[in-house]
C-alpha cells in the first residue's frame, strides 16, 4: 500500500501585492516588544532582528583583517565588498565610490579639511541654515582655517522652504562648495536639490548633500540629485552606526586626504582610516536587504535587480509614512492649540511641534509616561532652530518610521489631546 501524497497546501496568504503589511514588518523588530511608540526615529531607528543577526554572525565567524589568503581574510573582504554593493544599490551609485566611516559628521569633517587644502584667498563656501550642524560647522571651520569666506543661504521661517533663489543669491564665481541638506531633520523640508545642483555647477562649485535624514524616508538617486558628494548614516534606516560617503570614483581619485604611510592609496580605501568595522558593514548589507524585501512585497510583479527592489521598498515606505503623516497632521489641526513648524510643500514625515502654553520638556515627559517617545530639542539643527525663532532649544519632534503604525499615531494623539485639556 502506498501512502497517498499529502494534498498540496495553499501557500500562506501574505499581503496582497502593493500593500504595506506594517504588522508583519513590526514583528521583525525585537525592540518593539518593549511596547513604546517610537517617534524618535530621526535620531536613530529601531533595528530588525535580521540586521542584528547579521552583525552577530560576522562577529562569531572566524575573523581576520580583510585579505586574499585565508578563509577568514576572504570573509572580511567579501563583507566589505558586499556592503559597498548594497549601499551602492541603496543610493544608485558606483560601489567603488562608497566610503565608510564612523559617522556622517566624521566623514564631512575629513572631506572639508581635504577640500580646504585646495582653497585660496577669495574663495567662498556656501552653507544653509536649514542644515544639521554636521553639514555646516565642518565647512565653517575649514573655511576659517583656510581664510576663505562663508556665505549663508537662508530658508523662509514662515514656510520652512529653502528656495533655490536663496541659494543662488549667495553663490558666486568663487564658490568652491555648496553644502545643502536633502531633507531637514528638524522640520522635514526637502529642498529642490537638482535645481541647487545646477546653480552650483554653473559656477564650477561642488555640491555636497547631507542625505542622512532624506535617505531614511524617500527613494534616493544620487546622480539624479546632482550631488557630487552624498552622505548618509545607515543607523537612521534600520542599520548599524556607521557613516557613508558616496562620490564618483574618478572624483575621489582627485582628492588626497591625510593617511598613514603604509595604508593603501586606492579609492575608496584612501578615505577609510584604520580597520573597517566588518560586523557593522555586514549589518549595512542586511539593512539594505530589509528595504529590498519591502520592495518585493510592494511590487506587482517580480523585480530583477536589488536596486529596483530597494527603490520599490523605499517608495512603499514613503507612501506608508505619508499616509500616517496626513492623518497625524489633520488630527493635530483639529485638536487646535498646537503649533507645527513643518510646513514645506515637500517634506518628510518629521513634524516639529509645540503644545501652546505647555513647556516642551513637559510634553516630552507626559508623552513618555504613556510610552510615547517624542524627544524635544534642536537635534543639532541649531541654525535652523534659531532661524525659526526657537533659540537653541527647538521644540518637540515627532518622526514617523517604516515601523510606525496607526496605533502609535493614536497613542500620540491621545497624549497630545490630554496635554491640551489639562495644560500639562
Ligand atoms: C540631517 C542629519 N545630518 C547629519 C547627521 C549626523 O549624522 P552622524 O550621527 O552619522 O554624524 C544627522 C544626525 O542626526 C542628521 O539628522
Short mmCIF file of C-alpha atoms and ligand atoms in Angstrom, two decimals:
data_model
loop_
_atom_site.label_atom_id
_atom_site.label_comp_id
_atom_site.label_asym_id
_atom_site.label_seq_id
_atom_site.Cartn_x
_atom_site.Cartn_y
_atom_site.Cartn_z
CA UNK A 1 0.00 0.00 0.00
CA UNK A 2 1.36 3.34 -0.87
CA UNK A 3 0.76 6.32 1.29
CA UNK A 4 -1.09 8.98 -0.65
CA UNK A 5 0.91 12.10 -1.19
CA UNK A 6 -0.30 14.86 1.10
CA UNK A 7 -2.52 17.32 -0.67
CA UNK A 8 -0.58 20.40 -1.63
CA UNK A 9 -1.28 23.07 0.95
CA UNK A 10 -2.08 26.51 -0.31
CA UNK A 11 0.73 28.94 0.29
CA UNK A 12 0.12 31.03 3.42
CA UNK A 13 -1.72 34.17 2.50
CA UNK A 14 0.77 37.01 2.52
CA UNK A 15 -0.09 40.62 1.98
CA UNK A 16 -1.70 41.43 -1.36
CA UNK A 17 0.82 42.84 -3.82
CA UNK A 18 1.11 46.56 -3.49
CA UNK A 19 0.14 46.62 0.19
CA UNK A 20 2.33 47.53 3.12
CA UNK A 21 1.94 44.96 5.86
CA UNK A 22 3.11 47.03 8.80
CA UNK A 23 2.05 44.42 11.38
CA UNK A 24 4.25 41.75 9.77
CA UNK A 25 7.05 44.26 9.45
CA UNK A 26 6.85 45.28 13.11
CA UNK A 27 7.12 41.65 14.17
CA UNK A 28 10.67 41.68 12.84
CA UNK A 29 11.83 44.28 15.39
CA UNK A 30 12.77 42.76 18.77
CA UNK A 31 12.87 46.26 20.31
CA UNK A 32 9.20 46.90 19.63
CA UNK A 33 8.24 44.17 22.12
CA UNK A 34 9.02 46.72 24.83
CA UNK A 35 5.84 48.46 23.75
CA UNK A 36 6.89 52.07 23.24
CA UNK A 37 5.52 54.06 20.32
CA UNK A 38 8.73 55.31 18.73
CA UNK A 39 8.59 58.78 17.23
CA UNK A 40 12.31 59.19 17.85
CA UNK A 41 13.41 57.56 14.57
CA UNK A 42 15.07 60.69 13.12
CA UNK A 43 17.62 60.34 15.92
CA UNK A 44 18.24 56.69 15.05
CA UNK A 45 15.77 54.00 14.08
CA UNK A 46 14.96 50.67 15.69
CA UNK A 47 16.71 47.68 14.15
CA UNK A 48 15.21 44.49 12.68
CA UNK A 49 16.40 41.18 14.09
CA UNK A 50 17.82 40.27 10.66
CA UNK A 51 20.26 43.19 10.90
CA UNK A 52 21.34 42.37 14.45
CA UNK A 53 21.83 38.71 13.48
CA UNK A 54 24.00 39.70 10.50
CA UNK A 55 26.20 41.74 12.87
CA UNK A 56 26.43 38.84 15.33
CA UNK A 57 27.14 36.32 12.54
CA UNK A 58 30.01 38.44 11.26
CA UNK A 59 31.44 38.62 14.78
CA UNK A 60 31.11 34.94 15.56
CA UNK A 61 32.52 33.64 12.28
CA UNK A 62 36.32 33.30 12.12
CA UNK A 63 37.64 36.75 11.51
CA UNK A 64 40.79 38.44 10.26
CA UNK A 65 41.74 41.66 8.58
CA UNK A 66 40.45 41.69 5.00
CA UNK A 67 42.87 39.88 2.70
CA UNK A 68 43.14 37.31 -0.04
CA UNK A 69 44.63 34.17 1.54
CA UNK A 70 42.74 32.59 4.46
CA UNK A 71 39.04 31.89 4.61
CA UNK A 72 38.70 34.43 7.39
CA UNK A 73 40.51 37.10 5.35
CA UNK A 74 38.33 36.41 2.33
CA UNK A 75 35.21 36.56 4.50
CA UNK A 76 36.16 40.01 5.77
CA UNK A 77 36.94 41.16 2.23
CA UNK A 78 33.58 39.89 0.98
CA UNK A 79 31.76 41.65 3.81
CA UNK A 80 33.33 44.94 2.71
CA UNK A 81 32.61 44.42 -0.98
CA UNK A 82 29.09 43.23 -0.15
CA UNK A 83 28.34 46.34 1.88
CA UNK A 84 29.70 48.67 -0.80
CA UNK A 85 27.50 46.92 -3.38
CA UNK A 86 24.42 47.10 -1.12
CA UNK A 87 24.96 50.77 -0.27
CA UNK A 88 25.55 51.43 -3.98
CA UNK A 89 22.13 49.91 -4.65
CA UNK A 90 20.57 51.99 -1.90
CA UNK A 91 21.90 55.24 -3.35
CA UNK A 92 22.18 54.48 -7.07
CA UNK A 93 25.95 54.94 -7.11
CA UNK A 94 29.06 53.05 -8.17
CA UNK A 95 30.11 50.82 -5.21
CA UNK A 96 33.73 51.76 -5.92
CA UNK A 97 32.87 55.28 -4.74
CA UNK A 98 31.29 54.22 -1.43
CA UNK A 99 33.38 55.25 1.59
CA UNK A 100 32.54 54.03 5.09
CA UNK A 101 33.42 55.97 8.22
CA UNK A 102 32.48 56.25 11.86
CA UNK A 103 29.69 58.75 11.21
CA UNK A 104 28.49 61.29 8.68
CA UNK A 105 29.95 64.00 10.93
CA UNK A 106 33.41 62.45 10.87
CA UNK A 107 33.33 61.95 7.10
CA UNK A 108 32.22 65.55 6.50
CA UNK A 109 34.98 66.95 8.73
CA UNK A 110 37.53 64.85 6.86
CA UNK A 111 36.14 65.88 3.47
CA UNK A 112 36.06 69.58 4.37
CA UNK A 113 39.68 69.51 5.59
CA UNK A 114 40.77 67.67 2.45
CA UNK A 115 38.99 70.07 0.07
CA UNK A 116 40.14 73.13 2.01
CA UNK A 117 43.75 72.29 1.18
CA UNK A 118 42.93 73.41 -2.37
CA UNK A 119 41.13 76.66 -1.47
CA UNK A 120 42.74 80.09 -1.86
CA UNK A 121 42.19 83.73 -0.99
CA UNK A 122 38.86 85.00 -2.35
CA UNK A 123 37.25 81.58 -2.49
CA UNK A 124 33.86 81.05 -0.82
CA UNK A 125 31.79 78.20 0.57
CA UNK A 126 28.01 78.22 0.83
CA UNK A 127 26.10 76.59 3.70
CA UNK A 128 22.41 76.66 4.53
CA UNK A 129 20.64 77.48 7.78
CA UNK A 130 18.28 74.59 7.17
CA UNK A 131 21.07 72.07 7.69
CA UNK A 132 22.14 69.90 10.61
CA UNK A 133 25.33 71.33 12.08
CA UNK A 134 27.26 68.37 10.65
CA UNK A 135 26.89 69.93 7.19
CA UNK A 136 27.63 73.44 8.44
CA UNK A 137 30.37 73.52 11.08
CA UNK A 138 32.91 71.36 9.20
CA UNK A 139 32.68 73.87 6.31
CA UNK A 140 32.75 76.94 8.55
CA UNK A 141 35.80 75.68 10.46
CA UNK A 142 37.61 74.59 7.30
CA UNK A 143 36.86 77.98 5.73
CA UNK A 144 38.19 79.79 8.79
CA UNK A 145 41.37 77.73 8.75
CA UNK A 146 41.87 78.36 5.03
CA UNK A 147 40.98 82.08 5.25
CA UNK A 148 38.03 81.84 2.85
CA UNK A 149 34.55 83.31 3.31
CA UNK A 150 31.33 81.55 4.28
CA UNK A 151 28.04 82.64 2.68
CA UNK A 152 24.73 81.63 4.25
CA UNK A 153 21.61 80.58 2.37
CA UNK A 154 18.51 81.29 4.46
CA UNK A 155 15.26 79.38 4.44
CA UNK A 156 11.94 81.17 4.92
CA UNK A 157 10.88 80.58 8.53
CA UNK A 158 7.15 81.06 7.86
CA UNK A 159 7.02 78.32 5.20
CA UNK A 160 10.09 76.24 6.02
CA UNK A 161 11.14 76.46 2.35
CA UNK A 162 14.75 76.79 1.23
CA UNK A 163 14.24 78.40 -2.18
CA UNK A 164 16.71 77.85 -4.96
CA UNK A 165 16.86 81.63 -5.36
CA UNK A 166 18.04 81.98 -1.77
CA UNK A 167 20.95 79.68 -2.61
CA UNK A 168 21.63 81.32 -5.98
CA UNK A 169 21.78 84.72 -4.23
CA UNK A 170 24.88 83.67 -2.29
CA UNK A 171 26.61 81.57 -4.97
CA UNK A 172 29.25 83.41 -6.97
CA UNK A 173 32.11 82.81 -9.36
CA UNK A 174 34.46 81.97 -6.45
CA UNK A 175 32.13 79.48 -4.73
CA UNK A 176 34.01 76.22 -4.28
CA UNK A 177 31.44 74.18 -2.34
CA UNK A 178 27.70 74.36 -1.83
CA UNK A 179 26.68 72.25 1.18
CA UNK A 180 22.97 71.54 1.48
CA UNK A 181 20.63 69.02 3.01
CA UNK A 182 18.31 66.74 1.04
CA UNK A 183 15.88 66.98 3.97
CA UNK A 184 15.82 68.83 7.27
CA UNK A 185 16.00 66.58 10.32
CA UNK A 186 14.20 69.32 12.27
CA UNK A 187 11.19 70.28 10.13
CA UNK A 188 11.35 67.79 7.26
CA UNK A 189 11.75 70.29 4.40
CA UNK A 190 13.05 68.70 1.20
CA UNK A 191 14.68 71.41 -0.91
CA UNK A 192 14.88 71.17 -4.70
CA UNK A 193 18.36 69.64 -4.71
CA UNK A 194 18.65 69.11 -8.52
CA UNK A 195 17.93 72.83 -9.05
CA UNK A 196 20.51 73.76 -6.40
CA UNK A 197 22.96 71.43 -8.14
CA UNK A 198 22.51 73.35 -11.40
CA UNK A 199 23.23 76.63 -9.59
CA UNK A 200 26.38 75.17 -8.01
CA UNK A 201 27.63 73.54 -11.18
CA UNK A 202 27.12 76.67 -13.28
CA UNK A 203 29.97 78.29 -11.35
CA UNK A 204 32.04 75.11 -11.12
CA UNK A 205 31.30 74.54 -7.41
CA UNK A 206 30.93 71.10 -5.82
CA UNK A 207 27.57 70.13 -4.38
CA UNK A 208 27.82 68.24 -1.09
CA UNK A 209 24.47 66.85 0.00
CA UNK A 210 23.58 65.70 3.51
CA UNK A 211 21.29 62.76 2.85
CA UNK A 212 21.15 61.49 6.43
CA UNK A 213 17.50 62.35 7.05
CA UNK A 214 16.25 62.02 3.48
CA UNK A 215 17.66 58.55 2.76
CA UNK A 216 15.51 57.06 5.53
CA UNK A 217 12.26 58.33 4.01
CA UNK A 218 12.33 58.54 0.21
CA UNK A 219 13.91 56.63 -2.70
CA UNK A 220 17.40 58.03 -3.33
CA UNK A 221 19.05 58.57 -6.71
CA UNK A 222 22.30 60.44 -6.13
CA UNK A 223 23.08 61.12 -9.84
CA UNK A 224 19.54 62.49 -10.35
CA UNK A 225 20.04 64.81 -7.36
CA UNK A 226 23.21 66.15 -8.97
CA UNK A 227 25.23 65.64 -5.80
CA UNK A 228 28.99 65.42 -6.25
CA UNK A 229 29.25 64.01 -2.75
CA UNK A 230 26.34 62.45 -0.85
CA UNK A 231 26.45 61.42 2.79
CA UNK A 232 24.12 59.28 4.86
CA UNK A 233 24.02 57.25 8.07
CA UNK A 234 22.65 53.68 8.00
CA UNK A 235 21.63 53.84 11.66
CA UNK A 236 18.81 56.16 10.61
CA UNK A 237 17.48 53.50 8.26
CA UNK A 238 17.39 50.39 10.41
CA UNK A 239 21.10 49.66 10.07
CA UNK A 240 24.16 49.95 12.31
CA UNK A 241 26.05 53.01 13.50
CA UNK A 242 28.36 53.94 10.64
CA UNK A 243 28.52 56.85 8.22
CA UNK A 244 28.65 56.60 4.44
CA UNK A 245 30.04 58.99 1.83
CA UNK A 246 29.37 58.36 -1.85
CA UNK A 247 31.01 60.05 -4.83
CA UNK A 248 32.20 59.16 -8.32
CA UNK A 249 35.43 57.13 -8.06
CA UNK A 250 37.10 59.43 -10.62
CA UNK A 251 36.34 62.42 -8.41
CA UNK A 252 37.64 60.65 -5.29
CA UNK A 253 40.89 59.95 -7.19
CA UNK A 254 41.49 63.71 -7.35
CA UNK A 255 41.37 64.11 -3.56
CA UNK A 256 44.23 63.38 -1.19
CA UNK A 257 43.13 63.04 2.43
CA UNK A 258 45.69 62.68 5.21
CA UNK A 259 46.53 59.00 5.58
CA UNK A 260 49.04 56.65 7.18
CA UNK A 261 52.10 55.82 5.10
CA UNK A 262 51.55 52.05 4.92
CA UNK A 263 47.78 52.25 4.29
CA UNK A 264 46.60 51.85 0.72
CA UNK A 265 46.20 54.87 -1.56
CA UNK A 266 43.49 53.08 -3.54
CA UNK A 267 40.00 54.59 -3.86
CA UNK A 268 37.77 54.35 -1.86
CA UNK A 269 40.02 52.87 0.89
CA UNK A 270 42.18 56.01 0.82
CA UNK A 271 39.41 57.77 2.79
CA UNK A 272 38.84 55.00 5.33
CA UNK A 273 41.15 55.48 8.27
CA UNK A 274 42.15 52.30 10.08
CA UNK A 275 40.44 48.94 10.02
CA UNK A 276 36.82 48.90 8.94
CA UNK A 277 34.07 47.67 11.32
CA UNK A 278 33.35 44.47 9.37
CA UNK A 279 30.44 43.43 11.58
CA UNK A 280 28.71 46.77 11.08
CA UNK A 281 29.23 46.52 7.35
CA UNK A 282 27.52 43.12 7.40
CA UNK A 283 24.66 44.87 9.20
CA UNK A 284 24.51 47.54 6.48
CA UNK A 285 24.04 44.88 3.82
CA UNK A 286 21.28 43.28 5.89
CA UNK A 287 19.53 46.65 6.32
CA UNK A 288 19.54 47.22 2.56
CA UNK A 289 18.16 43.69 2.11
CA UNK A 290 15.33 44.55 4.51
CA UNK A 291 14.39 47.51 2.32
CA UNK A 292 14.69 45.36 -0.81
CA UNK A 293 12.38 42.81 0.84
CA UNK A 294 9.78 45.54 1.36
CA UNK A 295 10.09 46.20 -2.37
CA UNK A 296 9.35 42.55 -3.16
CA UNK A 297 6.18 42.75 -1.09
CA UNK A 298 5.08 46.03 -2.63
CA UNK A 299 5.74 45.10 -6.25
CA UNK A 300 3.02 43.85 -8.58
CA UNK A 301 5.47 41.66 -10.46
CA UNK A 302 8.96 40.24 -9.99
CA UNK A 303 11.76 42.76 -9.72
CA UNK A 304 15.12 41.74 -11.06
CA UNK A 305 17.85 43.85 -9.55
CA UNK A 306 18.35 44.75 -5.89
CA UNK A 307 18.39 48.41 -6.92
CA UNK A 308 14.86 48.07 -8.34
CA UNK A 309 13.77 46.22 -5.21
CA UNK A 310 15.20 48.90 -2.91
CA UNK A 311 13.53 51.69 -4.90
CA UNK A 312 10.20 49.87 -4.70
CA UNK A 313 10.73 49.29 -0.97
CA UNK A 314 11.51 52.94 -0.30
CA UNK A 315 8.52 54.04 -2.41
CA UNK A 316 6.34 51.80 -0.22
CA UNK A 317 7.90 53.27 2.94
CA UNK A 318 7.29 56.79 1.64
CA UNK A 319 3.63 56.06 0.83
CA UNK A 320 3.06 54.43 4.22
CA UNK A 321 4.69 57.27 6.13
CA UNK A 322 2.90 59.93 4.05
CA UNK A 323 -0.47 58.39 4.84
CA UNK A 324 0.29 58.39 8.57
CA UNK A 325 1.68 61.92 8.40
CA UNK A 326 -1.50 63.19 6.72
CA UNK A 327 -3.60 61.52 9.43
CA UNK A 328 -1.43 62.95 12.20
CA UNK A 329 -1.35 66.48 10.79
CA UNK A 330 -5.10 66.61 10.18
CA UNK A 331 -5.79 65.43 13.72
CA UNK A 332 -3.29 67.90 15.19
CA UNK A 333 -5.00 70.75 13.31
CA UNK A 334 -8.38 69.55 14.56
CA UNK A 335 -7.14 69.43 18.15
CA UNK A 336 -6.13 73.08 17.91
CA UNK A 337 -3.68 74.83 20.21
CA UNK A 338 -0.68 73.08 18.68
CA UNK A 339 1.90 74.91 16.58
CA UNK A 340 3.78 73.00 13.88
CA UNK A 341 6.80 74.31 12.04
CA UNK A 342 6.74 71.53 9.42
CA UNK A 343 5.08 73.35 6.57
CA UNK A 344 7.15 72.96 3.41
CA UNK A 345 5.42 71.68 0.27
CA UNK A 346 7.76 68.69 0.00
CA UNK A 347 8.69 67.23 3.34
CA UNK A 348 9.48 64.05 5.21
CA UNK A 349 7.14 62.75 7.92
CA UNK A 350 9.03 64.68 10.59
CA UNK A 351 6.87 67.15 12.48
CA UNK A 352 8.27 69.77 14.84
CA UNK A 353 5.52 70.92 17.17
CA UNK A 354 4.69 72.64 20.41
CA UNK A 355 1.57 72.38 22.56
CA UNK A 356 0.76 76.03 23.12
CA UNK A 357 1.32 77.04 26.71
CA UNK A 358 2.98 73.77 27.75
CA UNK A 359 6.78 73.64 28.08
CA UNK A 360 8.34 71.20 25.58
CA UNK A 361 10.00 69.22 28.34
CA UNK A 362 6.62 68.66 29.99
CA UNK A 363 5.16 67.47 26.67
CA UNK A 364 8.02 65.02 26.18
CA UNK A 365 7.76 63.74 29.76
CA UNK A 366 3.98 63.33 29.72
CA UNK A 367 4.12 61.50 26.40
CA UNK A 368 6.90 59.26 27.73
CA UNK A 369 4.69 58.35 30.70
CA UNK A 370 2.25 56.96 28.13
CA UNK A 371 5.01 55.05 26.36
CA UNK A 372 5.21 57.56 23.53
CA UNK A 373 8.79 58.55 22.69
CA UNK A 374 8.94 62.02 21.14
CA UNK A 375 12.03 63.95 22.23
CA UNK A 376 12.50 67.70 22.29
CA UNK A 377 15.45 69.75 21.17
CA UNK A 378 17.10 71.31 18.15
CA UNK A 379 18.63 67.95 17.23
CA UNK A 380 21.84 69.69 16.18
CA UNK A 381 19.94 71.69 13.54
CA UNK A 382 20.97 74.63 15.68
CA UNK A 383 20.94 77.30 12.97
CA UNK A 384 17.50 76.18 11.82
CA UNK A 385 16.14 76.27 15.37
CA UNK A 386 17.48 79.79 15.85
CA UNK A 387 16.20 80.92 12.46
CA UNK A 388 12.72 79.67 13.37
CA UNK A 389 12.80 81.84 16.48
CA UNK A 390 13.14 78.84 18.79
CA UNK A 391 16.56 79.75 20.11
CA UNK A 392 18.87 76.84 20.83
CA UNK A 393 16.11 74.72 22.33
CA UNK A 394 14.00 73.69 19.31
CA UNK A 395 10.67 72.05 20.13
CA UNK A 396 9.15 68.54 20.25
CA UNK A 397 9.99 66.35 17.26
CA UNK A 398 7.63 63.64 16.08
CA UNK A 399 9.26 61.43 13.48
CA UNK A 400 7.49 58.61 11.66
CA UNK A 401 9.39 55.49 10.63
CA UNK A 402 8.72 52.44 8.44
CA UNK A 403 7.54 50.53 11.54
CA UNK A 404 5.16 53.26 12.79
CA UNK A 405 1.53 52.14 12.73
CA UNK A 406 -1.90 53.66 13.26
CA UNK A 407 -1.94 52.53 16.87
CA UNK A 408 1.26 54.52 17.53
CA UNK A 409 -0.32 57.60 15.98
CA UNK A 410 -3.49 57.11 18.02
CA UNK A 411 -1.47 56.90 21.23
CA UNK A 412 0.42 60.07 20.33
CA UNK A 413 -2.79 61.92 19.52
CA UNK A 414 -4.38 60.80 22.80
CA UNK A 415 -1.32 62.10 24.64
CA UNK A 416 -1.47 65.45 22.85
CA UNK A 417 -5.22 65.71 23.48
CA UNK A 418 -4.66 65.09 27.20
CA UNK A 419 -1.99 67.79 27.29
CA UNK A 420 -4.39 70.17 25.53
CA UNK A 421 -7.12 69.56 28.07
CA UNK A 422 -5.00 69.59 31.23
CA UNK A 423 -2.45 72.15 30.08
CA UNK A 424 0.35 69.79 31.08
C1 LIG B 1 20.26 65.52 8.83
C2 LIG B 1 21.41 64.97 9.61
N1 LIG B 1 22.65 65.18 9.17
C3 LIG B 1 23.72 64.71 9.83
C4 LIG B 1 23.59 63.99 10.99
C5 LIG B 1 24.82 63.46 11.67
O1 LIG B 1 24.94 62.11 11.39
P1 LIG B 1 26.02 61.22 12.17
O2 LIG B 1 25.43 60.91 13.51
O3 LIG B 1 26.18 60.00 11.31
O4 LIG B 1 27.26 62.01 12.26
C6 LIG B 1 22.31 63.76 11.50
C7 LIG B 1 22.12 63.02 12.77
O5 LIG B 1 21.16 63.20 13.45
C8 LIG B 1 21.19 64.24 10.78
O6 LIG B 1 19.94 64.03 11.21
#
